[in-house]
Each structure stands twice: as C-alpha cells, then as structure tokens.
Short mmCIF file of C-alpha atoms in Angstrom, two decimals:
data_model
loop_
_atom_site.label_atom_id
_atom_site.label_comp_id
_atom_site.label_asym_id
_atom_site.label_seq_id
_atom_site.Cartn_x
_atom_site.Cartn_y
_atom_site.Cartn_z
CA UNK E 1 163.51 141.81 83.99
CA UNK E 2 165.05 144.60 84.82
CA UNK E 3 162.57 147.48 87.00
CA UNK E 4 164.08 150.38 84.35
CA UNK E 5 163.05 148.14 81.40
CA UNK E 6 160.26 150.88 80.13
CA UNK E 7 162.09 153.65 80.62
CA UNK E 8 165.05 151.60 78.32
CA UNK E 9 161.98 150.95 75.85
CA UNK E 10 161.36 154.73 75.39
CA UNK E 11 164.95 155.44 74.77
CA UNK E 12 164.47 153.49 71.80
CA UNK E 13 161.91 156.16 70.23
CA UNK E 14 164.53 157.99 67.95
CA UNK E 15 163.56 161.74 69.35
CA UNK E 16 163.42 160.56 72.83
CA UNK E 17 167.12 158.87 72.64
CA UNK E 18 168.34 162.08 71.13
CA UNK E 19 166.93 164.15 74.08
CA UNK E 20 168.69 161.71 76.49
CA UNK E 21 172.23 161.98 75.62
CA UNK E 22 173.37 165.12 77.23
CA UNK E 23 172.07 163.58 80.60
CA UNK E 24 173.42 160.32 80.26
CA UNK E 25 177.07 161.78 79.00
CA UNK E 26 177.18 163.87 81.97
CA UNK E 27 176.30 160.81 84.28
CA UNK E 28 178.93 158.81 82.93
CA UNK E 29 181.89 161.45 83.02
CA UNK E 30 180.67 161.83 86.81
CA UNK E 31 180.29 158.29 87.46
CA UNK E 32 183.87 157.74 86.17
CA UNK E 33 185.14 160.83 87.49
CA UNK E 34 184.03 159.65 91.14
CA UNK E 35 185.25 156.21 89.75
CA UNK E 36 181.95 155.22 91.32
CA UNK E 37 180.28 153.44 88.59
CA UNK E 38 178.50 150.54 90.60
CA UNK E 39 175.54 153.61 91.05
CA UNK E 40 176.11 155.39 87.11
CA UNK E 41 174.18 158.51 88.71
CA UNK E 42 170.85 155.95 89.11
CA UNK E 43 168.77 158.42 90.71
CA UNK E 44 169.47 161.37 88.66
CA UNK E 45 169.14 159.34 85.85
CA UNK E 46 165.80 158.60 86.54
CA UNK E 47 165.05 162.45 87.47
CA UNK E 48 166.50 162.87 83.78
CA UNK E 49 164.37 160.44 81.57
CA UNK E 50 161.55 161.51 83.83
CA UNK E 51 161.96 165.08 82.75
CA UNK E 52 161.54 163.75 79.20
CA UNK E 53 158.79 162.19 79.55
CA UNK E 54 156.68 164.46 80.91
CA UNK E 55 158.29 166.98 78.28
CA UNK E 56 156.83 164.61 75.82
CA UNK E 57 153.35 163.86 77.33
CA UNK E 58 152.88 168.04 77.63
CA UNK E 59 153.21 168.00 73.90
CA UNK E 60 150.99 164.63 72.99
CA UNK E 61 148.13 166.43 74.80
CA UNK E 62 148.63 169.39 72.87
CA UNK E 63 149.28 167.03 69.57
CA UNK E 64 145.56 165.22 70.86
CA UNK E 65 143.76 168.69 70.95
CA UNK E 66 145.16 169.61 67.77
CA UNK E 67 144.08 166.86 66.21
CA UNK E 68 140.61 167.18 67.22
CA UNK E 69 140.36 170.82 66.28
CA UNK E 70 141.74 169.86 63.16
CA UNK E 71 140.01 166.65 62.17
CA UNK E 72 143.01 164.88 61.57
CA UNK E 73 141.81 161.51 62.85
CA UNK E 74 145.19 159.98 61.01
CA UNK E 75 147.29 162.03 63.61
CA UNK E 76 144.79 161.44 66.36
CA UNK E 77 145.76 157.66 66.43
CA UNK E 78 149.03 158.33 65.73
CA UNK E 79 149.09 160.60 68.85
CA UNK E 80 147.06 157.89 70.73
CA UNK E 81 149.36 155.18 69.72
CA UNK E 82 152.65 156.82 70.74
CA UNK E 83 150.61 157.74 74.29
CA UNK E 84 149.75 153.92 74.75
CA UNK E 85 153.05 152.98 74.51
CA UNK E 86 154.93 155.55 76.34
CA UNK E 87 152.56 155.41 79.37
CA UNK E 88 152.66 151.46 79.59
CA UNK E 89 155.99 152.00 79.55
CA UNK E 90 156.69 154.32 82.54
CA UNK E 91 153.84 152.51 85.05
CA UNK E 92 150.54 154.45 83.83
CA UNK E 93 148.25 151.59 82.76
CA UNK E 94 145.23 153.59 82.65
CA UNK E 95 146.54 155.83 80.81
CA UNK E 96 147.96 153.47 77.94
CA UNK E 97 143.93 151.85 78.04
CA UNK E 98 142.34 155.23 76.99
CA UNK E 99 144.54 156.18 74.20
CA UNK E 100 144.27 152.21 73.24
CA UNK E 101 140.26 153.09 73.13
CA UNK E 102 141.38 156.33 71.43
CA UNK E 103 142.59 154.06 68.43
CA UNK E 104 139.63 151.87 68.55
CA UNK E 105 137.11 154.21 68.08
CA UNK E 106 138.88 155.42 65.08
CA UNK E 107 139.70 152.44 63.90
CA UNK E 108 135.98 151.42 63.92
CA UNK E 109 134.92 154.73 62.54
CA UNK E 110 133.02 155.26 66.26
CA UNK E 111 133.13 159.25 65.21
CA UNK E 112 130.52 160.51 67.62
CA UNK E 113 133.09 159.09 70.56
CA UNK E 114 136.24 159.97 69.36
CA UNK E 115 136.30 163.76 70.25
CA UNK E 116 135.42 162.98 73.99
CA UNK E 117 137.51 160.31 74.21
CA UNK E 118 140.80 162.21 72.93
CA UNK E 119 140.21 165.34 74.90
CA UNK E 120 139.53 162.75 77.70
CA UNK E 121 142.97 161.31 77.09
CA UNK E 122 144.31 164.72 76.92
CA UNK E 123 142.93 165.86 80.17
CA UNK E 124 143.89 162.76 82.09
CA UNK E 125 147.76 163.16 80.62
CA UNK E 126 147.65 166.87 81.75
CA UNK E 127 146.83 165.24 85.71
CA UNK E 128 150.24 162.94 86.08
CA UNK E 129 152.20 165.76 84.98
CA UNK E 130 154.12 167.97 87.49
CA UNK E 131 152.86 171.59 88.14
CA UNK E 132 155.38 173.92 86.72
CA UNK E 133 156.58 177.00 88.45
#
C-alpha cells in the first residue's frame, strides 16, 4: 500500500479535490517542464495537501463549536464523522477515536457528554495545527 494512500483518500472528498488542483497542475507543468517526472514535485506535494488539510481541520473545529452553540446535534456528527475520517487518514489516530466517540454519544442520545466531548474534539484539532503568523 502505498505510504500517500490517506492523503489519496481525502482527495476523494469532492471540496477537498477541488482545492487540490491548482497545486497539482502546477507540479505537473514543473515536473514535465524539468522533464523530471520520476519525483512529480513529491515533497511540495505533500506541503500542498498538507496545507489543505489543516485549512480544513481550522474550519471543522469551528463547524464543532457551532454546532454546540447551536444545538445542531445532526451537524455535530456530521462534523465528527468527516473529522474521523480525515484524521485516520493523514496519521492522527487519536484524533479520528474522539470524534468516533463524538458520534456515539449522539448516536446513543448520551446528551450530558456530548458538549464536552465536541469542544474536546475541537480543542485537540486546534493542537496539531500549525501556529499562523
């Protein structure tokens, strides 16, 4: 299997895809302009889709808080859901375990957790993501 196989798995995700193509067109027209295409721009590729997805994780925590302030439990686990899967996906286990408890307790109506466990989640995202300047 190949070692970029998550970060392939969140191209899928329709937004996420649409985010990546300016990066990965300018890679390629590089890459073939150097006629080096053994490499395809590997590293800055990865700089790239990383970019994303910490673009993407910023606004889940923010989608999480909303959610909570709001009520909407329906979004919550959406949120949750899209979090578990994106951050098994790029090598954050832990992560991908508290918004799977996230959906749990909503699914089994736990409503006295589910606040502390989402702004939990939210919290914990906001730590793997790089300081801005």
């Amino acid at each position: 299997m190949s070692k970029n196989w998550g970060a392939l798995q969140y191209l899928y995700e329709p937004d996420n895809s649409r985010a990546a193509i300016p990066p990965i067109t300018e890679l390629a027209s590089k890459a073939i302009a150097d006629q080096d295409v053994s490499s395809f721009g590997e590293e800055l590729f990865d700089d790239e889709l990383m970019a994303i997805f910490y673009k993407n994780m910023r606004e889940k925590a923010a989608d999480l808080e909303l959610a909570v302030i709001e009520g909407d439990w329906a979004r919550l686990r959406l949120v949750a859901h899209s979090i578990k899967g994106t951050t098994a996906s790029f090598g954050y286990p832990e992560l991908s375990k508290q918004a799977q408890e996230v959906q749990l307790a909503i699914d089994e109506d736990r409503m006295d957790e589910i606040q502390v466990l989402a702004m939990n989640l939210a919290t914990e995202v906001g730590k793997v993501l790089p300081t801005t300047a």
